[in-house]
Short mmCIF file of C-alpha atoms and ligand atoms in Angstrom, two decimals:
data_model
loop_
_atom_site.label_atom_id
_atom_site.label_comp_id
_atom_site.label_asym_id
_atom_site.label_seq_id
_atom_site.Cartn_x
_atom_site.Cartn_y
_atom_site.Cartn_z
CA MET V 1 -13.89 -12.51 -34.33
CA ALA V 2 -13.40 -8.71 -34.52
CA THR V 3 -11.11 -7.44 -37.08
CA GLU V 4 -8.08 -5.30 -36.10
CA LYS V 5 -8.14 -1.66 -37.49
CA PHE V 6 -4.50 -1.86 -38.38
CA ASP V 7 -1.51 -4.19 -38.83
CA VAL V 8 1.36 -3.53 -36.55
CA VAL V 9 3.87 -4.40 -38.80
CA ASP V 10 2.94 -1.50 -40.98
CA LEU V 11 3.21 0.61 -37.86
CA ILE V 12 6.79 -0.48 -37.13
CA ARG V 13 7.72 -0.06 -40.90
CA THR V 14 6.47 3.48 -40.74
CA LYS V 15 8.54 4.28 -37.92
CA ARG V 16 11.57 2.38 -39.07
CA ASP V 17 11.25 4.36 -42.35
CA HIS V 18 11.11 7.58 -40.43
CA GLY V 19 7.52 8.21 -41.23
CA VAL V 20 4.78 9.66 -38.70
CA LEU V 21 2.02 7.65 -37.11
CA GLY V 22 -1.58 9.10 -37.19
CA THR V 23 -3.85 9.66 -33.87
CA ALA V 24 -5.88 6.70 -34.71
CA GLU V 25 -2.98 4.33 -35.37
CA ILE V 26 -1.36 5.34 -32.09
CA ASP V 27 -4.78 4.96 -30.31
CA TRP V 28 -5.03 1.41 -31.71
CA LEU V 29 -1.66 0.48 -30.94
CA ILE V 30 -1.71 1.29 -27.22
CA ASP V 31 -5.18 -0.24 -26.54
CA ALA V 32 -4.00 -3.36 -28.86
CA TYR V 33 -0.67 -3.81 -26.93
CA THR V 34 -2.45 -3.28 -23.50
CA ARG V 35 -4.87 -6.18 -24.17
CA GLY V 36 -2.17 -8.38 -25.64
CA TYR V 37 -3.03 -8.44 -29.22
CA VAL V 38 0.22 -6.73 -30.02
CA ALA V 39 3.18 -8.82 -28.84
CA ASP V 40 6.04 -7.81 -26.68
CA GLU V 41 8.69 -8.34 -29.53
CA GLN V 42 6.60 -6.07 -31.82
CA MET V 43 6.34 -3.43 -29.74
CA ALA V 44 9.96 -3.72 -28.61
CA ALA V 45 11.08 -3.26 -32.31
CA LEU V 46 8.62 -0.26 -32.55
CA ALA V 47 10.38 1.32 -29.26
CA MET V 48 13.79 0.94 -30.94
CA ALA V 49 12.43 2.35 -34.27
CA ILE V 50 11.18 5.32 -31.88
CA LEU V 51 14.34 5.52 -30.09
CA LEU V 52 16.49 5.71 -33.18
CA ASN V 53 14.19 7.78 -35.22
CA GLY V 54 12.24 10.04 -32.72
CA MET V 55 8.65 11.06 -32.73
CA SER V 56 6.89 14.44 -33.76
CA ARG V 57 5.07 16.31 -30.92
CA ASP V 58 1.65 15.27 -32.29
CA GLU V 59 2.79 11.73 -32.09
CA ILE V 60 4.14 12.28 -28.43
CA ARG V 61 0.65 14.06 -27.36
CA ASP V 62 -0.94 11.11 -29.06
CA LEU V 63 1.05 8.48 -27.21
CA THR V 64 0.60 10.14 -24.06
CA LEU V 65 -3.04 10.60 -24.37
CA ALA V 66 -3.56 6.82 -25.47
CA MET V 67 -1.57 5.88 -22.31
CA ILE V 68 -3.73 7.97 -20.15
CA ALA V 69 -6.91 6.20 -21.71
CA SER V 70 -5.47 2.69 -21.03
CA GLY V 71 -6.40 3.42 -17.27
CA GLU V 72 -8.38 5.43 -14.60
CA ARG V 73 -7.99 9.32 -14.30
CA MET V 74 -8.36 10.85 -10.91
CA ASP V 75 -10.22 13.84 -10.32
CA PHE V 76 -9.80 16.15 -7.23
CA SER V 77 -11.70 19.00 -8.53
CA GLY V 78 -14.29 18.37 -5.52
CA LEU V 79 -11.75 19.21 -3.02
CA GLY V 80 -12.16 23.05 -3.60
CA LYS V 81 -8.70 23.85 -3.34
CA PRO V 82 -5.90 24.09 -5.70
CA THR V 83 -3.84 20.91 -6.66
CA VAL V 84 -0.08 20.98 -7.51
CA ASP V 85 2.64 18.29 -7.78
CA LYS V 86 6.09 17.80 -8.35
CA HIS V 87 8.01 15.07 -10.36
CA SER V 88 11.77 14.52 -10.29
CA THR V 89 13.67 12.55 -13.10
CA GLY V 90 15.73 11.11 -10.14
CA GLY V 91 18.90 11.49 -8.57
CA VAL V 92 21.32 10.58 -5.73
CA GLY V 93 20.46 11.64 -2.47
CA ASP V 94 17.16 13.20 -3.96
CA LYS V 95 14.88 13.55 -0.85
CA ILE V 96 13.44 16.78 -1.80
CA THR V 97 9.97 15.31 -2.00
CA LEU V 98 10.06 14.59 1.76
CA PRO V 99 10.47 18.26 2.90
CA LEU V 100 8.66 19.41 -0.12
CA MET V 101 5.33 18.09 0.33
CA PRO V 102 4.57 18.99 3.50
CA LEU V 103 5.84 22.37 3.14
CA VAL V 104 3.63 23.15 0.24
CA ALA V 105 0.55 21.54 1.84
CA ALA V 106 1.20 24.14 4.87
CA PHE V 107 0.00 26.73 2.49
CA GLY V 108 -3.46 25.22 2.08
CA VAL V 109 -2.72 23.92 -1.19
CA ALA V 110 -3.22 20.13 -1.90
CA VAL V 111 -0.38 17.92 -3.06
CA PRO V 112 -1.02 14.59 -4.33
CA GLN V 113 2.22 12.67 -4.47
CA LEU V 114 1.85 9.50 -6.14
CA SER V 115 5.31 8.02 -6.07
CA GLY V 116 7.18 5.12 -7.46
CA ARG V 117 10.05 2.79 -5.69
CA GLY V 118 13.84 2.96 -6.43
CA LEU V 119 15.04 0.80 -9.06
CA GLY V 120 19.24 0.95 -9.83
CA HIS V 121 21.19 3.83 -8.33
CA THR V 122 18.54 6.47 -7.85
CA GLY V 123 16.20 6.05 -4.79
CA GLY V 124 12.58 6.01 -4.31
CA THR V 125 10.49 8.13 -1.99
CA LEU V 126 8.33 5.20 -0.91
CA ASP V 127 11.42 3.22 0.15
CA LYS V 128 12.55 6.30 2.25
CA LEU V 129 9.17 6.89 3.91
CA GLU V 130 8.87 3.11 4.71
CA SER V 131 11.62 3.58 6.96
CA ILE V 132 9.20 5.18 9.40
CA PRO V 133 7.47 2.90 11.71
CA GLY V 134 3.83 2.14 10.78
CA TRP V 135 3.85 4.29 7.58
CA ARG V 136 1.78 2.76 4.70
CA ALA V 137 2.12 3.43 1.06
CA SER V 138 -0.89 2.02 -0.36
CA LEU V 139 -4.00 3.87 -0.01
CA THR V 140 -7.35 3.60 -1.89
CA ASN V 141 -8.48 6.43 -3.89
CA GLU V 142 -11.11 7.51 -1.37
CA GLU V 143 -8.39 7.25 1.27
CA ILE V 144 -6.15 9.67 -0.90
CA PHE V 145 -9.12 12.11 -1.32
CA ALA V 146 -10.03 12.09 2.22
CA GLN V 147 -6.30 12.63 3.30
CA LEU V 148 -5.90 15.62 0.93
CA ALA V 149 -9.23 16.98 2.18
CA SER V 150 -7.84 16.67 5.74
CA VAL V 151 -4.11 17.56 5.75
CA ASN V 152 -3.51 18.63 2.26
CA GLY V 153 -0.98 16.19 1.43
CA VAL V 154 -0.31 12.73 0.79
CA ILE V 155 2.66 10.35 -0.68
CA CYS V 156 1.67 6.98 -1.65
CA ALA V 157 2.12 4.28 -4.26
CA ALA V 158 0.48 4.97 -7.73
CA GLY V 159 -2.23 2.44 -8.23
CA SER V 160 -1.91 -0.25 -10.80
CA GLY V 161 -5.22 1.54 -12.40
CA LEU V 162 -3.14 4.53 -13.47
CA ALA V 163 -1.84 4.35 -17.16
CA PRO V 164 -1.51 0.40 -17.29
CA ALA V 165 -0.09 0.60 -20.84
CA ASP V 166 2.80 2.53 -19.39
CA LYS V 167 3.66 0.13 -16.84
CA LYS V 168 3.49 -2.66 -19.36
CA LEU V 169 5.80 -0.70 -21.95
CA TYR V 170 8.12 0.61 -19.38
CA ALA V 171 8.94 -2.98 -18.30
CA LEU V 172 9.39 -3.80 -21.75
CA ARG V 173 11.68 -0.78 -22.56
CA ASP V 174 13.69 -1.71 -19.32
CA ILE V 175 14.73 -5.24 -20.72
CA THR V 176 15.11 -4.14 -24.33
CA GLY V 177 17.75 -1.06 -24.30
CA THR V 178 15.07 1.52 -25.25
CA VAL V 179 14.45 3.28 -21.78
CA GLU V 180 16.64 6.45 -22.97
CA ALA V 181 14.33 7.78 -26.03
CA ILE V 182 12.73 11.46 -25.11
CA PRO V 183 9.51 10.68 -26.74
CA LEU V 184 9.34 7.39 -24.63
CA ILE V 185 10.32 8.81 -21.20
CA ALA V 186 8.14 12.08 -21.73
CA SER V 187 5.04 10.17 -22.53
CA SER V 188 5.54 7.47 -19.81
CA ILE V 189 6.30 10.16 -16.99
CA MET V 190 3.49 12.49 -18.05
CA SER V 191 0.85 9.88 -18.69
CA LYS V 192 1.01 9.05 -14.92
CA LYS V 193 1.16 12.62 -13.86
CA ILE V 194 -1.84 13.95 -16.11
CA ALA V 195 -3.91 10.71 -15.07
CA GLU V 196 -2.94 11.52 -11.41
CA GLY V 197 -5.28 14.59 -11.70
CA THR V 198 -3.01 17.34 -10.43
CA GLU V 199 -4.06 20.88 -11.97
CA SER V 200 -0.35 22.14 -11.85
CA LEU V 201 2.90 20.51 -12.03
CA VAL V 202 6.52 21.34 -11.48
CA LEU V 203 8.98 19.21 -13.17
CA ASP V 204 12.85 18.84 -11.65
CA VAL V 205 14.54 17.56 -14.68
CA LYS V 206 17.97 16.58 -13.63
CA PHE V 207 21.28 16.52 -15.71
CA GLY V 208 24.98 15.39 -14.52
CA SER V 209 26.58 12.28 -13.69
CA GLY V 210 23.92 11.03 -11.25
CA ALA V 211 20.98 11.83 -13.48
CA PHE V 212 19.20 9.77 -16.09
CA MET V 213 20.52 12.23 -18.87
CA GLN V 214 24.16 13.41 -18.28
CA ASP V 215 23.87 16.05 -20.94
CA ILE V 216 21.98 19.37 -20.18
CA ASP V 217 21.17 19.81 -23.77
CA LEU V 218 19.21 16.52 -23.62
CA SER V 219 17.83 17.25 -20.18
CA ARG V 220 16.37 20.73 -21.41
CA GLU V 221 14.83 18.88 -24.71
CA LEU V 222 13.23 16.23 -22.17
CA ALA V 223 11.99 19.12 -19.93
CA ARG V 224 10.51 21.23 -22.95
CA THR V 225 8.89 18.11 -24.46
CA MET V 226 7.18 17.27 -20.79
CA VAL V 227 6.45 21.24 -20.22
CA ASP V 228 4.49 21.05 -23.53
CA LEU V 229 2.67 17.69 -23.04
CA GLY V 230 1.64 18.89 -19.56
CA ASN V 231 0.41 22.45 -20.96
CA ASP V 232 -1.26 20.89 -23.87
CA ALA V 233 -3.07 18.36 -21.65
CA GLY V 234 -4.42 21.31 -19.53
CA VAL V 235 -1.99 21.05 -16.65
CA ARG V 236 -0.16 24.12 -15.86
CA THR V 237 3.51 22.68 -16.15
CA THR V 238 6.97 24.16 -15.74
CA ALA V 239 10.36 22.71 -15.10
CA LEU V 240 13.70 23.58 -13.39
CA LEU V 241 16.77 21.99 -14.62
CA THR V 242 18.93 21.08 -11.82
CA ASN V 243 22.27 19.87 -11.32
CA MET V 244 23.00 16.10 -10.34
CA ASN V 245 26.86 15.90 -10.65
CA VAL V 246 27.20 15.59 -6.91
CA PRO V 247 24.85 13.89 -4.48
CA LEU V 248 22.05 16.21 -2.89
CA GLY V 249 22.63 16.97 0.95
CA LEU V 250 24.85 14.64 2.76
CA ALA V 251 22.53 11.55 3.06
CA ILE V 252 22.17 8.92 0.36
CA GLY V 253 19.92 5.87 1.31
CA ASN V 254 16.51 5.56 3.06
CA ALA V 255 16.24 6.24 6.95
CA ASN V 256 19.32 8.89 6.67
CA GLU V 257 17.22 10.58 4.09
CA VAL V 258 14.18 10.97 6.39
CA ARG V 259 16.38 12.11 9.10
CA GLU V 260 17.91 14.92 6.72
CA SER V 261 14.32 15.69 5.59
CA VAL V 262 13.31 16.23 8.94
CA GLU V 263 16.15 18.60 9.86
CA VAL V 264 15.22 20.86 6.77
CA LEU V 265 11.84 20.69 8.30
CA GLN V 266 13.07 22.01 11.59
CA GLY V 267 14.86 24.92 9.71
CA GLY V 268 18.01 23.50 9.42
CA GLY V 269 19.64 20.80 7.08
CA PRO V 270 22.15 21.07 4.14
CA ALA V 271 22.16 24.33 2.20
CA ASP V 272 21.50 22.63 -1.27
CA VAL V 273 18.64 20.49 -0.04
CA VAL V 274 17.06 23.74 1.62
CA GLU V 275 17.87 25.84 -1.61
CA LEU V 276 16.29 23.22 -4.01
CA THR V 277 13.08 22.70 -1.51
CA VAL V 278 12.68 26.34 -1.41
CA ALA V 279 13.04 26.78 -5.23
CA LEU V 280 10.62 24.06 -6.11
CA ALA V 281 8.04 24.89 -3.32
CA ALA V 282 8.13 28.56 -4.68
CA GLU V 283 7.55 27.44 -8.23
CA MET V 284 4.62 25.23 -7.26
CA LEU V 285 3.03 28.00 -5.08
CA ARG V 286 3.35 30.17 -7.77
CA LEU V 287 1.42 27.70 -10.32
CA ALA V 288 -1.26 27.10 -7.59
CA GLY V 289 -1.62 31.20 -7.40
CA GLN V 290 0.59 32.10 -4.57
CA PRO V 291 3.43 33.91 -6.09
CA ASP V 292 4.20 35.81 -2.75
CA ALA V 293 4.57 33.10 -0.39
CA ASP V 294 7.33 32.89 1.92
CA VAL V 295 8.14 29.29 2.04
CA ALA V 296 11.63 29.84 3.64
CA GLU V 297 9.78 31.45 6.79
CA ALA V 298 7.51 28.22 6.84
CA LEU V 299 10.51 26.16 7.34
CA ARG V 300 11.99 28.39 10.22
CA ASP V 301 8.70 29.02 12.14
CA GLY V 302 7.50 25.24 12.32
CA ARG V 303 4.47 25.41 9.81
CA ALA V 304 6.16 22.80 7.49
CA MET V 305 7.25 20.62 10.55
CA ASP V 306 3.70 20.49 11.74
CA SER V 307 2.30 19.73 8.53
CA TRP V 308 4.99 16.85 8.26
CA ASN V 309 3.75 15.55 11.45
CA ARG V 310 0.20 15.67 10.11
CA VAL V 311 0.84 13.85 7.02
CA ILE V 312 2.86 10.90 8.36
CA ARG V 313 0.47 10.40 11.12
CA ALA V 314 -2.42 10.34 8.58
CA GLN V 315 -0.77 7.42 6.66
CA GLY V 316 -0.23 5.40 10.19
CA GLY V 317 3.50 6.46 10.84
CA ASP V 318 4.93 7.80 13.92
CA PRO V 319 6.99 10.99 13.27
CA THR V 320 8.51 10.47 16.88
CA ALA V 321 9.57 6.82 16.52
CA ALA V 322 13.32 5.94 16.23
CA LEU V 323 14.55 5.32 12.76
CA PRO V 324 16.42 2.03 11.86
CA VAL V 325 20.20 2.30 12.20
CA ALA V 326 22.62 -0.17 10.41
CA ARG V 327 24.44 -2.95 11.99
CA GLU V 328 27.86 -2.00 10.49
CA THR V 329 29.53 0.96 9.47
CA GLU V 330 33.04 1.91 7.59
CA THR V 331 34.38 5.37 7.97
CA VAL V 332 36.76 6.53 5.19
CA LEU V 333 39.39 9.38 6.16
CA ALA V 334 40.79 11.79 4.17
CA PRO V 335 44.04 10.67 2.74
CA ARG V 336 45.69 14.08 2.82
CA SER V 337 44.77 17.93 3.51
CA GLY V 338 43.26 20.08 0.96
CA VAL V 339 40.12 21.13 -0.82
CA LEU V 340 37.48 18.49 -1.76
CA LEU V 341 37.29 18.94 -5.49
CA ARG V 342 34.71 16.34 -6.88
CA GLN V 343 32.16 14.04 -5.41
CA ASP V 344 30.68 11.78 -8.19
CA ALA V 345 27.04 11.26 -7.73
CA LEU V 346 26.69 8.30 -9.92
CA ALA V 347 29.56 6.20 -8.28
CA PHE V 348 27.94 7.57 -4.55
CA GLY V 349 24.71 6.26 -5.61
CA ILE V 350 25.80 2.96 -6.85
CA ALA V 351 27.80 2.37 -3.62
CA ALA V 352 24.68 3.22 -1.61
CA TRP V 353 22.67 0.79 -3.99
CA ARG V 354 25.17 -1.93 -3.26
CA LEU V 355 25.06 -1.67 0.44
CA GLY V 356 21.34 -2.36 0.19
CA ALA V 357 19.79 1.12 -0.04
CA GLY V 358 18.39 0.45 -3.30
CA ARG V 359 17.22 -3.02 -5.37
CA ALA V 360 18.52 -4.53 -8.50
CA ARG V 361 15.01 -6.41 -9.13
CA ALA V 362 11.53 -4.85 -8.85
CA GLN V 363 10.41 -7.56 -6.11
CA ASP V 364 13.76 -7.24 -3.91
CA PRO V 365 13.34 -5.64 -0.44
CA VAL V 366 15.53 -2.65 0.70
CA GLN V 367 17.37 -2.15 3.69
CA HIS V 368 16.28 0.91 5.32
CA ALA V 369 19.47 1.40 7.42
CA ALA V 370 21.81 0.93 4.60
CA GLY V 371 23.53 4.08 2.80
CA ILE V 372 26.40 6.66 2.69
CA ASP V 373 26.77 9.93 5.23
CA LEU V 374 28.97 12.21 3.77
CA HIS V 375 30.99 14.40 6.16
CA ALA V 376 32.28 17.19 3.57
CA LYS V 377 30.87 18.23 0.22
CA PRO V 378 32.97 19.73 -2.70
CA GLY V 379 34.59 22.99 -1.76
CA ASP V 380 35.13 22.20 1.84
CA HIS V 381 38.63 22.03 3.21
CA VAL V 382 39.42 18.72 4.73
CA VAL V 383 42.53 17.78 6.97
CA GLU V 384 44.39 14.49 6.63
CA GLY V 385 42.81 11.84 8.80
CA GLN V 386 39.33 13.69 9.01
CA PRO V 387 36.23 11.48 8.26
CA LEU V 388 35.08 11.96 4.61
CA PHE V 389 32.29 9.58 4.55
CA THR V 390 30.40 6.77 6.35
CA LEU V 391 28.86 3.63 4.75
CA SER V 392 26.32 1.75 6.42
CA ALA V 393 25.02 -1.70 5.83
CA ASP V 394 23.22 -4.69 7.79
CA ASP V 395 25.35 -7.12 5.99
CA GLY V 396 29.22 -6.32 6.29
CA SER V 397 30.09 -8.46 3.15
CA ARG V 398 28.65 -5.71 1.10
CA PHE V 399 31.27 -3.17 1.88
CA ALA V 400 33.92 -4.45 -0.49
CA ARG V 401 31.65 -3.83 -3.76
CA ALA V 402 30.44 -0.47 -2.57
CA PHE V 403 34.28 0.38 -2.21
CA GLU V 404 34.89 -0.70 -5.67
CA SER V 405 32.22 1.91 -6.91
CA LEU V 406 34.10 4.51 -4.88
CA GLU V 407 37.32 4.26 -6.57
CA GLY V 408 38.62 7.25 -8.28
CA ALA V 409 34.91 8.93 -7.22
CA TYR V 410 36.47 12.04 -5.20
CA ASP V 411 39.77 14.16 -5.33
CA ILE V 412 41.43 16.43 -2.82
CA GLY V 413 43.70 19.26 -4.19
CA ALA V 414 44.90 22.46 -3.85
CA PRO V 415 42.32 25.54 -3.29
CA SER V 416 43.30 27.01 -6.48
CA GLU V 417 42.20 23.66 -8.36
CA TYR V 418 38.59 23.96 -7.08
CA PRO V 419 36.59 25.55 -9.90
CA GLY V 420 33.68 26.63 -7.25
CA ALA V 421 30.31 25.27 -7.23
CA ALA V 422 28.00 25.37 -10.21
CA PRO V 423 24.43 26.60 -9.77
CA LEU V 424 22.14 24.21 -8.48
CA VAL V 425 19.00 25.51 -10.42
CA ALA V 426 20.54 25.99 -13.91
CA GLU V 427 17.39 26.92 -15.87
CA ARG V 428 13.65 27.45 -15.64
CA ILE V 429 11.60 26.28 -18.54
CA SER V 430 7.85 27.18 -18.82
N1 LIG O 1 10.57 7.31 -15.29
C1 LIG O 1 9.19 6.92 -15.70
O1 LIG O 1 8.33 7.04 -15.14
N2 LIG O 1 9.21 6.54 -17.19
C2 LIG O 1 10.48 6.80 -17.83
O2 LIG O 1 10.31 6.23 -19.18
C3 LIG O 1 11.78 7.00 -17.13
C4 LIG O 1 11.51 7.39 -16.05
#
């Protein structure tokens, strides 16, 4: 039997005692964990030590590279056009990938969006797109390449060959209270994005109640860590820090988020969704060598919409087909007149999830028509009795738990009490 290079208990003790692991130790650790030599309980102890004591920049880089090396690395250099991707750390009503990908693809840049499914209160891009009849999330590497060559854009499931060490480690972190560690989040996200083979990457790092990190300082630290990881690995990377205290747009769910995305692609849609789509598209095109691209014009003149129709059809979807509609709805009316002061993103995200728009376990299906449609946003004047929001579900027994989440989630007050809208894009990190 081949002898192992290191003893995992020594590595755990090193991190427990605030020490630093070397490149060879981290390479061995990730390889030994992937092949099952290092046990889950040992990796969990190490993850907790990292959560409590942190990692140096070199350790985070080594961990990311070791996770990339655990699987395949895609290569789009043969496409003959720039490649650029976007990753969001996840939020409520965050459908931005849907209008963004075809918008950027309309400028002749290839956008390989290898995405995930929703877990918990933040939605998943693949779940949203699966509301479209016929649309297919699973593509082979050859299909991804061919679609990028023909229509410049693809949104599909990341294959199991991409950073398998991260897949195993993320599942373990999920059940051991070790998700919220910046070195582990940064290496997890960036190992997948670097292995995906994009030349440039824009990160939408969210902060606020509906985000992974509530605190802007922690979000900034996460963004800085990921931007450095990407640039060190040769991927041009920048980040926008964006506000997630209020749901994005008016739709939270799956099919309704597709509907809202199509409105944006038709030149309409809610102002915040348009603003963030345009900001991220401009940033992506800047990295891809088109700093003067007029992205807002491409939304108005139909180029982005044409691009959406092409990419949806390329994956078997019918962009003209009717989207699913829920069997039951409940509309909440304004209890008094005034200004809507607050709309808590986390509470609305949890409510939509409880209605069936999200899943509690990775293997659960989602209900595509379930979700929430907002009829007013903070800052809007409302009149007593006017609709504030509508809940939709296929199963009416879900409403009670959704309403529980919404208790105290919004306030109506005098105009003088409204502090004004916080900027959606708070900072750019490069
Ligand atoms: N998303 C990921 O892919 N990994 C994390 O660790 C957290 C969010």
